Amino acid sequence: MEKKEKIYLYITLFLAMVLIVKSLFLDEVKDLKEDELKVKQFVERAVDEHYGGFFKEKNMVGYRVVSIKKVSNEGKSRIEYYDPEGKQYVQGEIQGKYQAKVRGYFLHVIPYKEFKVATYREQ
């Protein structure tokens, strides 16, 4: 192998490691407030129920919530979230309207899809 080829190989390996670290440890939203955590749980459950298929069944794709944004303080959002005391999903209301950005990952590392999920319906 020539010197130039070795440099390209090292750069490729370095960028692959950066992608793996970014995808596995840095992309998912962290440090959430109580309502944002409920929205995250709601979105994760909605995505699991809505998105399926061959790759999902074979555990070759995964979805992560990468950001949560409060769109409006007005109104209430009716969502289902996980209740740790009852150890089940319960319906509840939270103040405001939220929008979450979800990213799909092929082989749980390579981002290939991005979409938004809202806790409200536009009229």
XYZ file of C-alpha atoms in Angstrom, residues 7-92:
86
model
C -3.730 8.088 4.730
C -7.118 7.584 3.027
C -7.662 4.380 4.986
C -6.860 6.080 8.313
C -9.137 9.020 7.490
C -11.963 6.634 6.576
C -11.544 4.661 9.801
C -11.435 7.868 11.841
C -14.619 9.216 10.213
C -16.366 5.866 10.751
C -15.491 6.013 14.454
C -16.766 9.601 14.686
C -20.048 8.525 13.053
C -20.442 5.605 15.457
C -19.796 7.753 18.542
C -22.124 10.502 17.264
C -24.923 8.104 16.407
C -24.759 5.969 19.532
C -23.950 8.521 22.231
C -24.533 12.110 21.120
C -27.678 12.208 18.950
C -30.418 11.255 21.404
C -31.960 14.104 23.374
C -30.892 14.263 27.041
C -31.589 16.328 30.192
C -35.336 16.523 29.745
C -37.895 18.215 31.939
C -40.902 16.253 33.168
C -43.246 17.167 30.292
C -40.518 16.697 27.688
C -39.801 13.211 29.057
C -43.493 12.356 28.699
C -43.434 13.641 25.112
C -40.344 11.527 24.378
C -42.061 8.412 25.727
C -45.172 9.217 23.676
C -43.159 9.679 20.493
C -41.105 6.517 21.010
C -44.256 4.461 21.467
C -45.982 6.083 18.472
C -42.969 5.415 16.242
C -42.762 1.783 17.392
C -46.447 1.264 16.592
C -46.439 3.110 13.262
C -43.146 2.079 11.676
C -42.580 -1.586 11.010
C -41.451 -3.746 8.155
C -38.780 -6.265 7.389
C -35.808 -4.248 8.640
C -37.570 -3.294 11.887
C -38.543 -6.916 12.556
C -34.943 -8.041 11.971
C -33.700 -5.258 14.311
C -31.646 -3.659 11.548
C -33.104 -0.168 11.992
C -33.722 1.946 15.045
C -35.293 5.305 15.774
C -34.161 7.951 18.262
C -35.711 11.204 19.400
C -33.034 13.803 18.666
C -34.839 16.983 19.747
C -38.019 18.165 21.441
C -39.323 21.674 20.958
C -42.261 23.384 22.633
C -44.225 24.966 19.797
C -46.861 26.750 21.856
C -47.739 27.366 25.494
C -51.423 27.555 24.635
C -53.703 24.569 24.805
C -53.082 21.075 26.068
C -51.719 17.967 24.445
C -53.299 14.599 25.154
C -50.627 11.901 25.156
C -49.831 8.443 26.513
C -46.702 8.141 28.608
C -45.074 5.522 30.826
C -46.003 5.670 34.496
C -43.149 4.130 36.539
C -45.348 3.689 39.613
C -48.033 1.720 37.800
C -45.498 0.254 35.352
C -47.807 0.815 32.397
C -48.725 3.441 29.840
C -51.374 5.925 30.950
C -53.197 8.714 29.178
C -52.685 12.220 30.394
